RNA sequence: GCUGAUGUAGCUCAGUCGGUAGAGCACUUCCUUGGUAAGGAAGAGGUCAUCGGUUCAAGUCCGAUCAUCAGCUCCA
């Protein structure tokens, strides 16, 4: 009896196009790539076997489906950047002996490595490390995989590599694993599951982008490590393209455009993280608010207003105060003459106020659902390092509604809220919205309010609604809020960072805490369920992301200045002023440029100001009672009658297209 | 909050070895009245983020604070 497996002499591999190739048993990915073509063999980075990525040098012994991974695939990029992080680590080890390495993964756009070193890395070091990395590439070092028992690996990383971080990973994270893999490249060895490139020579261009700090294992109670970020490519050309893309993204940055287009300002004179809306930004915001108010009116929402501060007892009762006391502005304390004291909180959220409105009188099952809505401004003392223009502020306005309904109405109401959110996103042209089902983490029950049974029901309801609405979602364990699961709508900004905008949340906990009730058909008190929902999320964040999404080229209905009248000579100023008045009279936000500049200059300035419609007026237009229209970024649209122009623009504005 | 970087005119940026500040754009005035992305000239504009220190002398060197940026941690 032998344990030795019988390998067939040849095996059949199925390629992604469905074709089947017969190769000798023991062939590697590289052999297969070579048998297809030289170019593919050159570009090949790794192999995907039955959905699992492996080294190009791994021998195949069974019939299987394979795909050759190149840099064009997400998996290929992942392998490439992961190896680049190892090459960076080797370069750092050679330049700064004694450096120890924590985690060094590939990320969405490149890679990083966390380093513990006596040396404080500076910007200038990055150039040195880049040079060293390219030198290591030129050395054409073969990267090899070795599997070893975990105990051997512990001894190796303790005695040879002397790297306490790798030892910690081996003894804790991998404590139940018998055999681990390490990758060698010259004198550098790293604990890693792989896969990796076959040689360092694949790396042709590298850019180390920044140095920052991180906590070992992401734990703020553990030591700080220095993290170096970078990105690498198989060719110089791809790096150049990447740099060009980053520059384009910087041009779209909402902080830059917000200042240039005079939408909002941020100044320490008002306070860090407290945006001030300038007249032009205020128009964008108020148009968005009107849009949502209109939709909500159609859907049976009831507007309310509540104060900006609230008695601290309100937040103790809701449970927010203990959960979030460190991210709130400190309470305002009011001392009465008789020595008694009251404390108020700058409101960090609107729900408690709305719950009190609900319980202002007895509610009947007949009047549910009740949908209270408010653009409620809230204040949260976010950590200073978190602040980021409009997308992360300390004072912001939520388009906050609370829907009080019977349990039998819940799924319908969640669906309605999802529908409204989708309507908002599609009207504003966000197509690549990701949806996350944010569930609680059963391992960490203490973080949440409510009983496990309540959570089970809530998560079942949320899932049912999401499925009924046919939305594609991914699950985020541990992303729920403390009072319930939620559905979050996530979009990316110009720099590809993710931001949560809309949200729909189910809450069985607050109704208990606020003793919310309604009288059922049986004459008895029952507990309603609450849905928290905000399609925009925060007006500030939404507009910040919208600015980047549109690059400041707002659709006509949102544009702060919708049209500008450009008279060519002083002789037509009178008629131009009439045209402006007619447009203003039709409710179109219109400016006029009567500077003594040439029309070319006026057009250039209007284009740079991203004004959607330029109305050019010369002698010919004046004589015929017409105007010449030029559309932003499109160009001359020809002459039309003034009335026809007004009709055309009004249709476009009311259609919100 | 943590690590690193940055802070000079409204904006974008120069400013050498420490010797009291410069450009372009924008702005104002004048000239110019020009047909689809920059007409010309002149002028005005700065407590060099703030506070303190070293020095005969600080935009420049040192320290603290504030703010901003990148990332980490956090996000009702």
XYZ file of C-alpha atoms (C1' of nucleotides) in Angstrom:
733
model
C 0.000 0.000 0.000
C 1.476 3.236 -1.096
C 0.533 6.840 -0.351
C 2.076 7.934 -3.582
C -0.635 9.179 -5.860
C -0.718 8.031 -9.393
C -0.367 11.046 -11.672
C -1.632 10.576 -15.173
C 1.003 11.222 -17.797
C -0.947 14.080 -19.310
C -3.741 16.296 -18.074
C -6.436 18.383 -19.739
C -6.623 22.072 -18.907
C -9.630 24.154 -19.868
C -8.860 27.741 -20.854
C -11.221 30.703 -20.264
C -12.393 30.615 -23.912
C -13.594 27.042 -23.370
C -10.843 25.386 -25.371
C -9.097 22.386 -23.836
C -5.356 21.863 -23.972
C -3.618 18.610 -23.191
C -0.288 19.094 -21.423
C 2.111 16.763 -19.600
C 1.326 16.261 -15.931
C 3.527 18.511 -13.822
C 3.368 21.376 -16.301
C 3.425 24.807 -14.711
C 1.401 27.903 -15.523
C 4.408 29.277 -17.341
C 4.586 26.139 -19.532
C 0.942 26.582 -20.456
C 1.397 30.289 -21.195
C 4.431 29.491 -23.357
C 2.447 26.914 -25.282
C -0.095 29.623 -26.123
C 2.294 32.406 -27.035
C 5.514 34.213 -26.192
C 3.795 37.525 -25.453
C 1.389 35.896 -23.017
C 4.273 34.102 -21.307
C 6.029 37.459 -20.887
C 2.930 39.149 -19.474
C 1.870 36.218 -17.290
C 2.007 37.042 -13.580
C 0.137 34.195 -11.927
C -2.322 31.441 -12.587
C -5.928 30.979 -11.614
C -6.922 27.350 -11.092
C -10.574 26.666 -10.418
C -10.967 30.175 -9.074
C -7.852 30.104 -6.874
C -4.759 32.137 -7.705
C -1.448 30.304 -7.515
C 2.186 30.840 -8.481
C 3.064 30.579 -12.122
C 5.658 27.968 -11.142
C 3.173 25.682 -9.387
C 3.050 22.293 -11.157
C -0.366 20.951 -12.219
C -1.236 17.293 -11.771
C -4.965 17.154 -12.431
C -7.468 18.127 -15.070
C -8.547 21.662 -14.256
C -9.689 24.962 -15.640
C -6.976 27.604 -15.743
C -6.681 31.274 -16.562
C -3.369 33.026 -17.102
C -3.445 36.204 -15.037
C -1.816 39.328 -16.401
C -1.733 42.886 -15.096
C -5.005 43.525 -16.945
C -6.991 41.506 -14.409
C -7.755 42.571 -10.823
C -6.166 39.339 -9.553
C -3.074 39.960 -11.651
C -2.717 43.470 -10.251
C -3.144 42.073 -6.771
C -0.288 39.589 -7.203
C 1.884 42.244 -8.853
C 1.388 44.790 -6.088
C 1.762 42.208 -3.373
C 5.142 41.223 -4.792
C 6.012 44.902 -5.173
C 5.464 45.330 -1.442
C 7.921 42.480 -0.800
C 10.431 44.057 -3.160
C 10.009 47.321 -1.285
C 10.596 45.499 1.989
C 13.769 43.949 0.576
C 14.935 47.373 -0.602
C 14.269 48.858 2.823
C 16.053 45.994 4.520
C 19.111 46.525 2.324
C 19.108 50.304 2.843
C 18.126 50.339 6.503
C 19.299 47.103 8.144
C 17.383 46.121 11.235
C 13.990 47.205 9.928
C 11.206 44.826 10.951
C 8.102 44.238 8.926
C 4.453 44.029 9.958
C 1.783 43.696 7.299
C 2.403 44.397 3.624
C -0.570 43.709 1.422
C -1.735 44.801 -2.004
C -4.572 47.301 -1.829
C -7.048 48.615 -4.389
C -4.558 51.043 -5.857
C -1.086 49.715 -5.108
C 0.378 48.378 -1.910
C 1.895 49.301 1.433
C 4.149 47.819 4.031
C 4.150 48.555 7.758
C 7.676 48.922 9.062
C 9.208 49.182 12.502
C 12.564 50.892 12.200
C 14.930 53.074 14.190
C 15.103 55.188 11.073
C 12.409 57.868 10.626
C 11.460 57.696 6.984
C 11.391 60.956 5.082
C 10.163 61.951 1.653
C 13.741 61.842 0.312
C 14.127 58.231 1.469
C 11.291 57.228 -0.852
C 13.376 58.158 -3.910
C 16.254 56.070 -2.572
C 13.962 53.124 -1.934
C 12.463 53.428 -5.426
C 15.943 53.318 -6.956
C 16.843 50.299 -4.873
C 13.642 48.537 -5.907
C 14.424 49.043 -9.585
C 17.943 47.801 -8.932
C 16.500 44.658 -7.292
C 14.305 44.277 -10.366
C 17.398 44.434 -12.588
C 19.052 41.725 -10.509
C 16.279 39.433 -11.776
C 15.937 37.556 -8.508
C 13.845 34.394 -8.627
C 11.057 34.373 -6.061
C 10.566 30.924 -4.575
C 7.934 29.417 -2.349
C 8.767 27.088 0.509
C 6.312 25.288 2.725
C 7.337 24.429 6.252
C 5.753 23.275 9.510
C 4.580 26.179 11.637
C 7.076 25.356 14.403
C 9.954 25.498 11.947
C 8.702 28.846 10.721
C 8.487 30.197 14.266
C 12.075 29.153 14.903
C 13.137 30.615 11.579
C 11.534 34.012 12.141
C 12.750 34.077 15.753
C 16.382 33.093 15.152
C 17.176 33.940 11.547
C 14.882 36.800 10.556
C 14.554 38.069 14.142
C 11.165 39.550 13.257
C 8.812 39.635 16.271
C 5.841 40.684 14.158
C 5.967 37.627 11.946
C 6.408 35.462 15.038
C 3.298 37.035 16.559
C 1.297 36.286 13.418
C 2.557 32.678 13.497
C 1.803 32.134 17.168
C -1.542 33.900 17.284
C -3.323 34.375 13.961
C -2.030 31.100 12.512
C -2.089 29.087 15.750
C -4.369 26.429 14.250
C -2.429 26.054 11.019
C -0.004 23.150 10.671
C 1.948 24.161 7.589
C 2.752 27.672 6.469
C 4.434 29.063 3.389
C 7.289 31.500 3.110
C 8.644 33.261 0.040
C 12.343 33.790 -0.554
C 13.912 36.377 -2.784
C 17.669 36.512 -2.288
C 18.358 37.168 1.422
C 14.879 38.519 2.023
C 12.252 36.063 3.259
C 8.680 36.769 4.205
C 5.864 34.782 5.726
C 3.182 34.823 3.083
C 0.448 32.703 1.557
C 1.230 34.156 -1.858
C 0.983 33.846 -4.741
C 3.879 35.919 -6.023
C 5.617 36.869 -9.230
C 8.211 34.419 -10.488
C 10.945 37.056 -10.536
C 11.594 40.587 -9.290
C 12.324 41.595 -12.872
C 8.627 41.990 -13.726
C 8.627 45.262 -11.818
C 9.565 48.042 -14.222
C 8.136 51.229 -12.711
C 7.429 52.191 -9.140
C 6.206 55.257 -7.319
C 6.228 55.438 -3.538
C 3.500 57.880 -2.740
C 3.499 58.638 0.934
C 4.566 57.806 4.434
C 2.057 57.601 7.215
C 1.615 55.814 10.460
C -0.469 52.852 11.343
C -1.069 50.774 14.412
C 0.274 47.255 14.593
C -2.708 45.025 13.782
C -4.899 48.136 13.464
C -5.132 48.345 17.229
C -4.694 51.848 18.630
C -3.394 50.428 21.912
C -0.481 48.716 20.119
C 2.673 50.347 18.863
C 2.855 52.747 15.955
C 4.472 51.552 12.774
C 5.598 53.540 9.767
C 3.612 52.713 6.679
C 4.940 53.382 3.219
C 2.450 53.416 0.357
C 3.332 52.866 -3.251
C 2.141 51.718 -6.613
C 4.031 49.794 -9.264
C 3.585 48.782 -12.886
C 5.027 46.386 -15.438
C 5.901 49.367 -17.659
C 6.956 52.992 -17.373
C 4.076 54.008 -19.643
C 1.431 52.654 -17.261
C 2.965 54.614 -14.413
C 2.760 57.819 -16.461
C -0.898 57.135 -17.212
C -1.549 56.527 -13.555
C 0.075 59.831 -12.581
C -2.020 61.645 -15.193
C -5.149 60.073 -13.728
C -4.237 61.215 -10.220
C -3.722 64.750 -11.503
C -7.142 64.720 -13.152
C -8.649 63.525 -9.867
C -6.998 66.405 -8.028
C -8.626 68.818 -10.442
C -12.003 67.389 -9.471
C -11.339 67.598 -5.731
C -14.427 69.179 -4.179
C -12.321 71.274 -1.832
C -10.522 72.885 -4.756
C -13.647 73.288 -6.899
C -15.651 74.492 -3.909
C -13.263 77.405 -3.491
C -12.909 78.125 -7.216
C -16.637 78.063 -7.915
C -17.417 79.892 -4.661
C -19.679 77.154 -3.336
C -18.529 77.000 0.278
C -15.705 78.026 2.571
C -13.948 76.590 5.573
C -12.100 78.862 7.948
C -10.726 78.454 11.464
C -12.394 81.791 12.231
C -15.699 79.912 12.143
C -14.276 76.622 13.330
C -12.526 73.584 12.054
C -14.879 71.272 10.168
C -17.728 73.795 10.095
C -18.473 74.596 6.454
C -20.033 77.910 5.532
C -22.235 77.911 2.435
C -21.568 80.733 0.003
C -24.467 82.061 -2.120
C -23.682 79.793 -5.084
C -23.321 76.651 -2.986
C -26.488 77.557 -1.102
C -28.407 77.454 -4.393
C -27.194 73.934 -5.157
C -28.148 72.821 -1.692
C -31.565 74.443 -1.692
C -32.381 72.971 -5.129
C -31.508 69.512 -3.819
C -33.618 70.098 -0.739
C -36.584 71.262 -2.833
C -36.235 68.204 -5.021
C -36.370 65.853 -2.047
C -39.148 67.792 -0.304
C -41.234 67.494 -3.463
C -40.630 63.722 -3.631
C -41.396 63.316 0.045
C -44.636 65.266 -0.253
C -45.726 62.772 -2.912
C -44.829 59.905 -0.588
C -46.695 61.043 2.490
C -43.918 62.507 4.621
C -44.757 65.129 7.265
C -42.213 67.953 7.699
C -41.227 69.005 11.234
C -38.649 71.349 12.761
C -36.672 70.724 15.945
C -34.117 72.806 17.909
C -30.351 72.575 17.463
C -29.741 71.645 21.091
C -31.426 69.172 23.367
C -31.433 68.274 27.021
C -28.694 65.758 27.695
C -31.234 63.458 29.369
C -32.774 62.932 25.945
C -29.547 61.403 24.645
C -28.913 59.401 27.767
C -32.349 57.918 27.275
C -31.746 57.115 23.621
C -28.419 55.513 24.508
C -26.437 57.721 22.141
C -24.690 59.644 24.888
C -22.868 56.693 26.463
C -22.055 55.147 23.084
C -20.704 58.269 21.469
C -19.747 60.646 24.278
C -16.189 60.950 22.943
C -17.285 62.187 19.546
C -19.669 64.855 20.755
C -19.051 68.482 21.565
C -18.923 68.792 25.351
C -22.287 69.534 26.975
C -23.386 73.110 27.643
C -24.006 73.441 31.346
C -26.562 75.908 32.676
C -26.611 76.752 36.376
C -29.830 78.007 37.853
C -29.931 80.612 40.655
C -31.113 77.985 43.110
C -28.017 75.929 42.383
C -29.660 73.317 40.195
C -27.991 72.470 36.943
C -29.134 71.525 33.470
C -27.022 70.195 30.638
C -27.674 70.537 26.943
C -26.057 68.830 24.050
C -25.510 70.325 20.637
C -27.669 67.775 18.957
C -25.628 64.924 17.486
C -28.723 63.465 15.815
C -32.365 64.134 15.253
C -34.106 60.916 16.235
C -34.877 61.605 19.904
C -36.662 64.830 18.988
C -38.737 63.009 16.405
C -39.605 60.229 18.856
C -40.987 62.848 21.227
C -43.107 64.280 18.425
C -44.476 60.800 17.849
C -45.371 60.302 21.481
C -46.833 63.793 21.836
C -50.222 62.120 21.723
C -51.750 58.678 21.581
C -51.412 57.087 18.136
C -53.868 54.728 16.489
C -52.867 51.808 14.291
C -54.996 53.508 11.630
C -52.652 56.482 11.267
C -49.482 54.426 10.831
C -47.119 54.683 9.122
C -46.221 58.181 10.295
C -43.251 59.598 8.394
C -41.655 62.588 10.108
C -39.045 64.451 8.100
C -36.614 67.262 8.665
C -33.393 68.662 7.248
C -31.821 68.504 10.668
C -28.413 70.009 11.336
C -26.297 67.979 13.728
C -22.907 68.493 15.346
C -20.359 65.817 16.034
C -16.852 66.383 17.272
C -15.077 64.210 14.729
C -11.385 63.556 15.338
C -9.311 66.337 13.850
C -7.453 63.985 11.517
C -10.736 62.812 10.045
C -11.956 66.174 8.803
C -12.111 66.413 5.048
C -13.803 69.383 3.380
C -17.506 68.800 2.983
C -17.399 65.010 3.108
C -16.346 64.824 6.748
C -17.425 67.836 8.769
C -18.318 68.583 12.380
C -21.535 70.393 11.543
C -23.737 68.934 8.838
C -27.354 68.556 7.848
C -29.067 65.217 7.511
C -32.118 64.739 5.321
C -33.422 62.777 8.237
C -36.762 61.015 8.439
C -38.187 58.569 10.924
C -40.937 56.271 9.850
C -43.087 54.814 12.628
C -44.952 51.763 11.456
C -46.567 48.518 12.519
C -44.440 45.383 12.214
C -46.650 44.200 9.330
C -45.880 47.409 7.413
C -42.141 47.317 7.970
C -40.916 45.536 4.870
C -43.121 47.690 2.624
C -41.814 50.830 4.249
C -38.189 49.743 3.904
C -38.891 49.104 0.230
C -40.409 52.576 -0.148
C -37.351 54.132 1.454
C -35.042 52.143 -0.832
C -37.103 53.234 -3.825
C -36.852 56.897 -2.838
C -33.101 56.590 -2.342
C -32.673 54.943 -5.724
C -34.774 57.678 -7.327
C -32.538 60.348 -5.785
C -29.350 58.627 -6.925
C -30.530 58.010 -10.460
C -31.807 61.581 -10.881
C -28.364 62.839 -9.901
C -26.606 60.496 -12.272
C -24.870 58.213 -9.804
C -24.727 54.916 -11.612
C -22.064 52.946 -9.772
C -23.599 52.912 -6.326
C -22.659 49.988 -4.105
C -25.196 48.743 -1.613
C -24.125 47.263 1.685
C -26.305 45.259 4.009
C -24.815 46.302 7.330
C -25.377 43.574 9.889
C -24.282 43.187 13.474
C -21.293 41.192 14.613
C -22.559 38.272 16.747
C -19.065 37.974 18.282
C -19.446 41.411 19.790
C -22.993 41.442 21.132
C -22.111 43.945 23.876
C -21.750 46.670 21.239
C -25.436 46.561 20.448
C -28.737 47.348 22.105
C -31.711 44.994 22.008
C -32.003 41.243 22.314
C -30.638 38.655 19.874
C -34.222 37.781 18.878
C -34.953 41.376 17.938
C -31.782 41.512 15.867
C -32.628 38.314 14.095
C -36.041 39.695 13.134
C -34.640 43.069 12.042
C -31.958 41.522 9.853
C -34.470 39.162 8.317
C -36.740 42.107 7.459
C -33.918 44.161 5.959
C -32.791 41.250 3.844
C -36.309 40.547 2.680
C -36.787 44.176 1.598
C -33.439 44.261 -0.196
C -34.264 41.040 -2.014
C -37.746 42.225 -2.932
C -36.285 45.433 -4.389
C -33.895 43.286 -6.401
C -30.822 45.233 -5.353
C -27.393 43.730 -5.557
C -25.725 44.075 -2.214
C -22.780 42.860 -0.238
C -22.829 42.031 3.451
C -20.925 44.105 5.993
C -20.639 42.212 9.264
C -20.194 44.548 12.210
C -21.280 47.571 10.176
C -24.702 47.861 11.811
C -25.447 50.746 14.132
C -25.962 49.939 17.784
C -29.751 49.997 17.460
C -30.239 48.069 14.261
C -29.115 46.745 10.888
C -29.096 49.032 7.873
C -28.800 49.276 4.135
C -26.076 51.720 3.129
C -25.536 53.276 -0.263
C -21.876 53.859 -0.992
C -20.313 55.866 -3.825
C -16.723 56.725 -4.684
C -15.167 60.167 -4.918
C -12.727 61.459 -7.529
C -9.825 59.803 -5.735
C -11.731 56.528 -5.629
C -12.298 56.718 -1.916
C -15.586 55.276 -0.726
C -18.197 57.373 1.044
C -21.457 56.290 2.563
C -24.285 58.534 1.392
C -27.830 57.237 1.697
C -28.911 54.913 4.450
C -32.020 53.014 5.532
C -31.940 51.643 9.074
C -34.295 49.450 11.048
C -34.717 50.102 14.737
C -36.550 47.994 17.310
C -34.489 49.449 20.177
C -35.516 53.136 20.276
C -39.248 52.362 20.453
C -38.502 50.477 23.686
C -36.309 53.189 25.148
C -38.818 55.918 24.343
C -41.781 53.687 25.192
C -43.386 54.428 21.824
C -46.824 52.885 21.426
C -49.903 52.815 19.281
C -53.347 51.494 20.007
C -54.098 48.442 17.887
C -57.452 47.256 16.573
C -57.673 45.159 19.725
C -57.670 48.304 21.859
C -54.310 47.345 23.384
C -50.971 49.186 23.288
C -48.450 47.920 20.768
C -44.854 48.773 19.940
C -44.197 50.412 16.568
C -40.983 49.831 14.598
C -38.868 52.785 13.509
C -37.063 53.195 10.219
C -34.342 55.846 10.077
C -33.607 56.871 6.524
C -31.650 59.565 4.717
C -31.297 59.339 0.933
C -28.635 62.065 0.726
C -27.252 61.140 4.114
C -25.582 64.448 4.807
C -26.229 67.408 2.513
C -22.605 68.439 2.914
C -21.146 65.062 2.086
C -23.578 64.450 -0.746
C -22.767 67.776 -2.392
C -19.057 67.200 -1.844
C -19.279 63.910 -3.702
C -21.626 65.435 -6.302
C -19.066 68.177 -7.035
C -16.428 65.523 -7.712
C -18.834 63.375 -9.672
C -19.788 66.254 -11.997
C -16.399 68.010 -11.807
C -18.442 71.123 -10.963
C -20.420 70.884 -14.227
C -23.827 70.806 -12.586
C -26.941 69.964 -14.587
C -29.002 73.017 -15.498
C -31.497 72.646 -12.647
C -28.713 72.675 -10.048
C -26.343 75.223 -11.587
C -25.930 78.266 -9.336
C -25.856 80.505 -12.415
C -27.924 78.905 -15.163
C -27.343 81.447 -17.915
C -25.157 84.452 -18.591
C -25.956 87.116 -21.177
C -22.910 88.201 -23.164
C -23.401 91.424 -25.162
C -20.832 91.867 -27.916
C -20.816 95.674 -28.023
C -22.092 98.466 -25.832
C -24.725 99.281 -28.450
C -26.643 96.102 -27.593
C -26.446 96.494 -23.807
C -30.066 97.674 -23.672
C -31.361 94.645 -25.527
C -29.077 92.352 -23.535
C -30.517 93.740 -20.303
C -34.024 93.052 -21.652
C -33.042 89.469 -22.409
C -31.634 89.047 -18.901
C -34.852 90.436 -17.395
C -36.966 88.089 -19.497
C -34.911 85.079 -18.354
C -35.012 86.209 -14.730
C -38.772 86.700 -15.119
C -39.056 83.081 -16.232
C -37.280 81.996 -13.039
C -33.937 81.275 -14.691
C -30.904 82.330 -12.677
C -29.208 84.716 -15.130
C -26.238 87.050 -14.969
C -24.985 89.582 -17.509
C -21.390 90.445 -18.432
C -21.177 94.113 -19.447
C -17.416 94.415 -19.062
C -15.645 96.118 -21.957
C -14.046 92.859 -23.025
C -14.191 91.012 -26.326
C -16.805 88.280 -26.580
C -14.066 85.639 -26.774
C -12.910 86.687 -23.346
C -16.425 86.701 -21.915
C -17.016 83.200 -23.261
C -13.772 81.938 -21.834
C -14.621 83.296 -18.396
C -18.153 81.857 -18.555
C -16.764 78.473 -19.615
C -14.310 78.493 -16.715
C -17.157 79.416 -14.363
C -18.962 76.326 -15.727
C -22.152 78.257 -16.526
C -24.400 75.914 -18.565
C -25.880 78.501 -20.977
C -24.164 81.466 -22.607
C -26.555 83.828 -24.359
C -24.583 85.847 -26.901
C -26.184 89.111 -28.041
C -24.959 91.138 -31.026
C -26.421 93.489 -33.562
C -28.038 90.659 -35.563
C -29.823 89.249 -32.520
C -31.036 92.670 -31.485
C -32.503 93.368 -34.942
C -34.397 90.045 -35.055
C -35.381 89.831 -31.403
C -33.364 86.633 -31.128
C -30.458 85.301 -29.066
C -27.500 83.066 -29.832
C -27.138 80.133 -27.473
C -23.851 78.516 -26.552
C -23.832 75.510 -24.258
C -21.051 74.937 -21.761
C -18.489 72.391 -23.003
C -20.504 71.866 -26.211
C -20.254 75.149 -28.104
C -22.372 77.315 -30.367
C -25.969 76.047 -30.557
C -27.193 78.636 -33.058
C -29.755 81.412 -32.958
C -33.222 81.005 -31.446
C -36.106 83.278 -30.527
C -36.084 84.475 -26.935
C -39.412 82.792 -26.098
C -38.256 79.501 -27.598
C -35.087 79.642 -25.501
C -37.058 80.244 -22.320
C -39.364 77.303 -23.068
C -36.425 75.042 -23.845
C -34.602 75.902 -20.633
C -37.708 75.673 -18.470
C -38.449 72.191 -19.792
C -34.903 71.102 -19.049
C -35.032 72.561 -15.545
C -38.384 71.066 -14.505
C -37.390 67.706 -15.997
C -34.193 67.738 -13.924
C -32.330 66.144 -16.804
C -6.471 61.618 18.720
C -1.786 59.233 16.295
C 2.465 59.470 12.381
C 4.508 62.390 8.536
C 4.290 66.762 5.506
C 2.700 71.759 4.519
C 1.322 77.145 5.811
C 4.483 83.860 1.703
C -1.013 88.840 -2.033
C -8.002 86.657 -3.329
C -5.667 82.133 -6.367
C -1.100 79.339 -8.155
C 3.714 79.735 -6.686
C 9.277 82.052 -6.483
C 12.252 83.943 -2.473
C 20.079 81.485 -2.625
C 24.451 81.587 2.844
C 19.748 85.012 8.171
C 20.456 91.460 5.863
C 12.710 94.251 6.504
C 9.269 90.621 -0.051
C 8.538 89.056 -5.980
C 5.910 86.848 -10.599
C 1.548 85.239 -13.289
C -3.686 85.181 -12.858
C -7.731 87.747 -10.419
C -9.078 92.968 -8.781
C -9.556 98.739 -9.742
C -9.094 102.789 -13.316
C -8.267 104.417 -18.234
C -7.879 103.280 -23.501
C -10.246 99.862 -26.783
C -16.549 98.332 -29.134
C -14.349 93.650 -30.657
C -19.177 87.532 -33.399
C -17.991 82.047 -29.903
C -12.044 79.904 -24.766
C -7.184 85.279 -22.744
C -7.101 93.260 -26.545
C -3.662 97.095 -24.279
C -1.734 100.367 -20.339
C -1.440 101.963 -15.436
C -2.611 101.183 -10.296
C -3.700 98.993 -5.801
C -2.927 94.744 -2.907
C 1.444 91.257 2.247
C 1.923 91.995 10.805
C 5.453 86.037 5.376
C -0.619 81.184 9.946
C -0.220 82.701 15.423
C 2.731 83.216 19.826
C 7.451 82.854 21.974
C 12.921 82.088 21.622
C 18.123 82.603 19.408
C 20.567 86.821 16.899
C 23.080 93.411 15.883
C 19.413 91.480 12.296
C 14.372 86.082 11.239
C 9.776 84.771 5.656
C 14.508 82.041 6.381
C 17.126 78.968 12.531
C 14.624 76.695 17.261
C 10.055 75.677 20.295
C 4.829 75.743 21.149
C -0.037 76.502 19.249
C -3.666 76.694 15.270
C -5.110 75.119 10.503
C -4.663 72.205 6.135
C -3.034 67.686 3.406
C -1.944 62.066 3.179
C -2.679 57.792 5.919
C -4.066 55.168 10.602
C -7.981 54.705 14.291
C -13.281 56.154 14.571
C -18.083 57.153 12.215
C -25.258 57.331 15.698
